[in-house]
Amino acid sequence: MKPITNAKIEKLTARYKDKSLSRAERQEILLELNWEKYRADPRPSMTLKKFKLLDAVVYLCDMVIFGMMLFETKHHGFNAFDLAMTAVVVVCIAAAGYYLYIHNKYKIEPADELSNRNMSRASGLAAYALIALLLAVSLVMFIVNENGVITIPYGKLMNVLCTALFGYSFAANLIFIGLEGKEETEEE
């Protein structure tokens, strides 16, 4: 893919790199620069909502892989868990390949003020959902365990953190899609 250049884009890029401008001025220039690049790009367009749906699928795949890695155990030979993990990895590789294909084929419309506000709201709601889920899991584990202690083995800590991070990103994208859909129906 060749770089998009024209005089206006080069001028905006030079202005954006000017360190003497305030942060707000640079943000405004960046927004204008993104729209100029979008208009100059000859590829067909894709809405931000559809692109966020693709993002959500990739985050879901990542969350499932790291979540499954939490439950893997050492064993000898090939068992059903290994078969399921192999199938999930193949599906995730296919989803990532499709994601990259779509990302190269289409240009994505830049986020406007409403989309940025909806992304912020979605991020906040996803954080609350993650906290509520962690509290619910902690409560169930507290009830199930006799001594009331929840331990995460050192070797599984990274899997727990990655599962939570990808779960948060998946939820934020889904909530954003829901908020964008709600706005579209209200406008109609």
PDB file of N, CA, C and O in Angstrom, residues 99-141:
ATOM      1  N   TYR A  99      -9.009 -10.421   9.867  1.00  0.00           N
ATOM      2  CA  TYR A  99      -8.919  -9.065  10.411  1.00  0.00           C
ATOM      3  C   TYR A  99      -7.887  -8.242   9.636  1.00  0.00           C
ATOM      4  O   TYR A  99      -8.142  -7.108   9.243  1.00  0.00           O
ATOM      5  N   LEU A 100      -6.706  -8.818   9.431  1.00  0.00           N
ATOM      6  CA  LEU A 100      -5.658  -8.116   8.702  1.00  0.00           C
ATOM      7  C   LEU A 100      -6.048  -7.869   7.242  1.00  0.00           C
ATOM      8  O   LEU A 100      -5.757  -6.806   6.688  1.00  0.00           O
ATOM      9  N   TYR A 101      -6.722  -8.838   6.634  1.00  0.00           N
ATOM     10  CA  TYR A 101      -7.191  -8.675   5.253  1.00  0.00           C
ATOM     11  C   TYR A 101      -8.175  -7.510   5.158  1.00  0.00           C
ATOM     12  O   TYR A 101      -8.045  -6.641   4.291  1.00  0.00           O
ATOM     13  N   ILE A 102      -9.152  -7.462   6.039  1.00  0.00           N
ATOM     14  CA  ILE A 102     -10.154  -6.385   6.032  1.00  0.00           C
ATOM     15  C   ILE A 102      -9.494  -5.049   6.343  1.00  0.00           C
ATOM     16  O   ILE A 102      -9.817  -4.026   5.735  1.00  0.00           O
ATOM     17  N   HIS A 103      -8.557  -5.052   7.281  1.00  0.00           N
ATOM     18  CA  HIS A 103      -7.884  -3.809   7.665  1.00  0.00           C
ATOM     19  C   HIS A 103      -7.111  -3.225   6.479  1.00  0.00           C
ATOM     20  O   HIS A 103      -7.034  -2.001   6.330  1.00  0.00           O
ATOM     21  N   ASN A 104      -6.528  -4.073   5.654  1.00  0.00           N
ATOM     22  CA  ASN A 104      -5.803  -3.585   4.475  1.00  0.00           C
ATOM     23  C   ASN A 104      -6.728  -3.228   3.329  1.00  0.00           C
ATOM     24  O   ASN A 104      -6.414  -2.339   2.539  1.00  0.00           O
ATOM     25  N   LYS A 105      -7.851  -3.904   3.206  1.00  0.00           N
ATOM     26  CA  LYS A 105      -8.747  -3.688   2.073  1.00  0.00           C
ATOM     27  C   LYS A 105      -9.587  -2.421   2.219  1.00  0.00           C
ATOM     28  O   LYS A 105      -9.879  -1.744   1.242  1.00  0.00           O
ATOM     29  N   TYR A 106      -9.997  -2.097   3.428  1.00  0.00           N
ATOM     30  CA  TYR A 106     -10.902  -0.971   3.668  1.00  0.00           C
ATOM     31  C   TYR A 106     -10.226   0.122   4.481  1.00  0.00           C
ATOM     32  O   TYR A 106      -9.365  -0.147   5.307  1.00  0.00           O
ATOM     33  N   LYS A 107     -10.684   1.342   4.255  1.00  0.00           N
ATOM     34  CA  LYS A 107     -10.269   2.430   5.135  1.00  0.00           C
ATOM     35  C   LYS A 107     -11.340   2.586   6.203  1.00  0.00           C
ATOM     36  O   LYS A 107     -12.519   2.342   5.962  1.00  0.00           O
ATOM     37  N   ILE A 108     -10.911   2.944   7.390  1.00  0.00           N
ATOM     38  CA  ILE A 108     -11.834   3.067   8.518  1.00  0.00           C
ATOM     39  C   ILE A 108     -12.094   4.537   8.780  1.00  0.00           C
ATOM     40  O   ILE A 108     -11.155   5.331   8.869  1.00  0.00           O
ATOM     41  N   GLU A 109     -13.365   4.883   8.884  1.00  0.00           N
ATOM     42  CA  GLU A 109     -13.682   6.293   9.114  1.00  0.00           C
ATOM     43  C   GLU A 109     -13.164   6.733  10.479  1.00  0.00           C
ATOM     44  O   GLU A 109     -13.257   5.987  11.457  1.00  0.00           O
ATOM     45  N   PRO A 110     -12.582   7.922  10.549  1.00  0.00           N
ATOM     46  CA  PRO A 110     -12.079   8.413  11.840  1.00  0.00           C
ATOM     47  C   PRO A 110     -13.228   8.642  12.824  1.00  0.00           C
ATOM     48  O   PRO A 110     -14.367   8.896  12.427  1.00  0.00           O
ATOM     49  N   ALA A 111     -12.891   8.532  14.086  1.00  0.00           N
ATOM     50  CA  ALA A 111     -13.890   8.738  15.130  1.00  0.00           C
ATOM     51  C   ALA A 111     -14.248  10.220  15.234  1.00  0.00           C
ATOM     52  O   ALA A 111     -13.375  11.076  15.205  1.00  0.00           O
ATOM     53  N   ASP A 112     -15.536  10.492  15.319  1.00  0.00           N
ATOM     54  CA  ASP A 112     -15.977  11.868  15.526  1.00  0.00           C
ATOM     55  C   ASP A 112     -16.195  12.094  17.027  1.00  0.00           C
ATOM     56  O   ASP A 112     -15.882  11.234  17.845  1.00  0.00           O
ATOM     57  N   GLU A 113     -16.727  13.252  17.369  1.00  0.00           N
ATOM     58  CA  GLU A 113     -16.898  13.599  18.780  1.00  0.00           C
ATOM     59  C   GLU A 113     -17.836  12.627  19.493  1.00  0.00           C
ATOM     60  O   GLU A 113     -17.573  12.198  20.617  1.00  0.00           O
ATOM     61  N   LEU A 114     -18.934  12.248  18.831  1.00  0.00           N
ATOM     62  CA  LEU A 114     -19.890  11.323  19.437  1.00  0.00           C
ATOM     63  C   LEU A 114     -19.268   9.943  19.625  1.00  0.00           C
ATOM     64  O   LEU A 114     -19.451   9.307  20.663  1.00  0.00           O
ATOM     65  N   SER A 115     -18.523   9.493  18.637  1.00  0.00           N
ATOM     66  CA  SER A 115     -17.869   8.190  18.749  1.00  0.00           C
ATOM     67  C   SER A 115     -16.850   8.185  19.878  1.00  0.00           C
ATOM     68  O   SER A 115     -16.745   7.204  20.622  1.00  0.00           O
ATOM     69  N   ASN A 116     -16.089   9.258  20.007  1.00  0.00           N
ATOM     70  CA  ASN A 116     -15.127   9.346  21.108  1.00  0.00           C
ATOM     71  C   ASN A 116     -15.828   9.318  22.458  1.00  0.00           C
ATOM     72  O   ASN A 116     -15.360   8.667  23.400  1.00  0.00           O
ATOM     73  N   ARG A 117     -16.955  10.004  22.551  1.00  0.00           N
ATOM     74  CA  ARG A 117     -17.726  10.001  23.807  1.00  0.00           C
ATOM     75  C   ARG A 117     -18.265   8.600  24.093  1.00  0.00           C
ATOM     76  O   ARG A 117     -18.216   8.125  25.231  1.00  0.00           O
ATOM     77  N   ASN A 118     -18.771   7.931  23.043  1.00  0.00           N
ATOM     78  CA  ASN A 118     -19.283   6.573  23.224  1.00  0.00           C
ATOM     79  C   ASN A 118     -18.166   5.596  23.595  1.00  0.00           C
ATOM     80  O   ASN A 118     -18.378   4.679  24.384  1.00  0.00           O
ATOM     81  N   MET A 119     -16.969   5.791  23.029  1.00  0.00           N
ATOM     82  CA  MET A 119     -15.836   4.933  23.395  1.00  0.00           C
ATOM     83  C   MET A 119     -15.464   5.122  24.862  1.00  0.00           C
ATOM     84  O   MET A 119     -15.167   4.147  25.564  1.00  0.00           O
ATOM     85  N   SER A 120     -15.508   6.363  25.333  1.00  0.00           N
ATOM     86  CA  SER A 120     -15.213   6.628  26.744  1.00  0.00           C
ATOM     87  C   SER A 120     -16.259   5.994  27.653  1.00  0.00           C
ATOM     88  O   SER A 120     -15.918   5.376  28.670  1.00  0.00           O
ATOM     89  N   ARG A 121     -17.529   6.137  27.285  1.00  0.00           N
ATOM     90  CA  ARG A 121     -18.598   5.519  28.078  1.00  0.00           C
ATOM     91  C   ARG A 121     -18.471   4.003  28.086  1.00  0.00           C
ATOM     92  O   ARG A 121     -18.636   3.355  29.126  1.00  0.00           O
ATOM     93  N   ALA A 122     -18.164   3.423  26.915  1.00  0.00           N
ATOM     94  CA  ALA A 122     -18.027   1.972  26.803  1.00  0.00           C
ATOM     95  C   ALA A 122     -16.858   1.474  27.654  1.00  0.00           C
ATOM     96  O   ALA A 122     -16.964   0.432  28.310  1.00  0.00           O
ATOM     97  N   SER A 123     -15.766   2.214  27.665  1.00  0.00           N
ATOM     98  CA  SER A 123     -14.612   1.826  28.477  1.00  0.00           C
ATOM     99  C   SER A 123     -14.957   1.841  29.961  1.00  0.00           C
ATOM    100  O   SER A 123     -14.588   0.922  30.701  1.00  0.00           O
ATOM    101  N   GLY A 124     -15.673   2.863  30.397  1.00  0.00           N
ATOM    102  CA  GLY A 124     -16.088   2.942  31.797  1.00  0.00           C
ATOM    103  C   GLY A 124     -17.030   1.813  32.179  1.00  0.00           C
ATOM    104  O   GLY A 124     -16.862   1.174  33.231  1.00  0.00           O
ATOM    105  N   LEU A 125     -18.011   1.551  31.324  1.00  0.00           N
ATOM    106  CA  LEU A 125     -18.957   0.471  31.612  1.00  0.00           C
ATOM    107  C   LEU A 125     -18.271  -0.893  31.607  1.00  0.00           C
ATOM    108  O   LEU A 125     -18.595  -1.763  32.413  1.00  0.00           O
ATOM    109  N   ALA A 126     -17.311  -1.085  30.702  1.00  0.00           N
ATOM    110  CA  ALA A 126     -16.574  -2.350  30.661  1.00  0.00           C
ATOM    111  C   ALA A 126     -15.739  -2.519  31.926  1.00  0.00           C
ATOM    112  O   ALA A 126     -15.616  -3.632  32.446  1.00  0.00           O
ATOM    113  N   ALA A 127     -15.169  -1.437  32.435  1.00  0.00           N
ATOM    114  CA  ALA A 127     -14.397  -1.514  33.681  1.00  0.00           C
ATOM    115  C   ALA A 127     -15.307  -1.909  34.842  1.00  0.00           C
ATOM    116  O   ALA A 127     -14.935  -2.762  35.666  1.00  0.00           O
ATOM    117  N   TYR A 128     -16.491  -1.310  34.913  1.00  0.00           N
ATOM    118  CA  TYR A 128     -17.443  -1.686  35.969  1.00  0.00           C
ATOM    119  C   TYR A 128     -17.856  -3.148  35.829  1.00  0.00           C
ATOM    120  O   TYR A 128     -17.982  -3.864  36.829  1.00  0.00           O
ATOM    121  N   ALA A 129     -18.075  -3.600  34.602  1.00  0.00           N
ATOM    122  CA  ALA A 129     -18.454  -4.998  34.379  1.00  0.00           C
ATOM    123  C   ALA A 129     -17.336  -5.943  34.799  1.00  0.00           C
ATOM    124  O   ALA A 129     -17.589  -6.985  35.425  1.00  0.00           O
ATOM    125  N   LEU A 130     -16.091  -5.573  34.496  1.00  0.00           N
ATOM    126  CA  LEU A 130     -14.950  -6.408  34.885  1.00  0.00           C
ATOM    127  C   LEU A 130     -14.821  -6.475  36.404  1.00  0.00           C
ATOM    128  O   LEU A 130     -14.603  -7.556  36.972  1.00  0.00           O
ATOM    129  N   ILE A 131     -14.982  -5.356  37.068  1.00  0.00           N
ATOM    130  CA  ILE A 131     -14.898  -5.330  38.532  1.00  0.00           C
ATOM    131  C   ILE A 131     -16.020  -6.175  39.142  1.00  0.00           C
ATOM    132  O   ILE A 131     -15.789  -6.956  40.072  1.00  0.00           O
ATOM    133  N   ALA A 132     -17.235  -6.036  38.585  1.00  0.00           N
ATOM    134  CA  ALA A 132     -18.359  -6.830  39.095  1.00  0.00           C
ATOM    135  C   ALA A 132     -18.114  -8.322  38.879  1.00  0.00           C
ATOM    136  O   ALA A 132     -18.395  -9.145  39.769  1.00  0.00           O
ATOM    137  N   LEU A 133     -17.571  -8.696  37.721  1.00  0.00           N
ATOM    138  CA  LEU A 133     -17.278 -10.101  37.444  1.00  0.00           C
ATOM    139  C   LEU A 133     -16.206 -10.630  38.394  1.00  0.00           C
ATOM    140  O   LEU A 133     -16.338 -11.735  38.932  1.00  0.00           O
ATOM    141  N   LEU A 134     -15.162  -9.847  38.609  1.00  0.00           N
ATOM    142  CA  LEU A 134     -14.108 -10.277  39.535  1.00  0.00           C
ATOM    143  C   LEU A 134     -14.638 -10.432  40.965  1.00  0.00           C
ATOM    144  O   LEU A 134     -14.269 -11.373  41.670  1.00  0.00           O
ATOM    145  N   LEU A 135     -15.505  -9.514  41.377  1.00  0.00           N
ATOM    146  CA  LEU A 135     -16.104  -9.647  42.707  1.00  0.00           C
ATOM    147  C   LEU A 135     -16.999 -10.879  42.800  1.00  0.00           C
ATOM    148  O   LEU A 135     -16.990 -11.588  43.813  1.00  0.00           O
ATOM    149  N   ALA A 136     -17.765 -11.155  41.747  1.00  0.00           N
ATOM    150  CA  ALA A 136     -18.639 -12.335  41.746  1.00  0.00           C
ATOM    151  C   ALA A 136     -17.820 -13.622  41.784  1.00  0.00           C
ATOM    152  O   ALA A 136     -18.127 -14.552  42.548  1.00  0.00           O
ATOM    153  N   VAL A 137     -16.764 -13.687  40.975  1.00  0.00           N
ATOM    154  CA  VAL A 137     -15.901 -14.877  40.985  1.00  0.00           C
ATOM    155  C   VAL A 137     -15.228 -15.028  42.341  1.00  0.00           C
ATOM    156  O   VAL A 137     -15.142 -16.139  42.884  1.00  0.00           O
ATOM    157  N   SER A 138     -14.779 -13.937  42.916  1.00  0.00           N
ATOM    158  CA  SER A 138     -14.154 -13.983  44.244  1.00  0.00           C
ATOM    159  C   SER A 138     -15.135 -14.482  45.296  1.00  0.00           C
ATOM    160  O   SER A 138     -14.777 -15.289  46.160  1.00  0.00           O
ATOM    161  N   LEU A 139     -16.371 -14.019  45.227  1.00  0.00           N
ATOM    162  CA  LEU A 139     -17.383 -14.458  46.183  1.00  0.00           C
ATOM    163  C   LEU A 139     -17.660 -15.948  46.039  1.00  0.00           C
ATOM    164  O   LEU A 139     -17.725 -16.675  47.044  1.00  0.00           O
ATOM    165  N   VAL A 140     -17.803 -16.426  44.812  1.00  0.00           N
ATOM    166  CA  VAL A 140     -18.054 -17.854  44.586  1.00  0.00           C
ATOM    167  C   VAL A 140     -16.870 -18.679  45.081  1.00  0.00           C
ATOM    168  O   VAL A 140     -17.053 -19.700  45.753  1.00  0.00           O
ATOM    169  N   MET A 141     -15.645 -18.234  44.766  1.00  0.00           N
ATOM    170  CA  MET A 141     -14.460 -18.962  45.218  1.00  0.00           C
ATOM    171  C   MET A 141     -14.363 -18.952  46.750  1.00  0.00           C
ATOM    172  O   MET A 141     -13.945 -19.935  47.351  1.00  0.00           O
TER     173      MET A 141
END
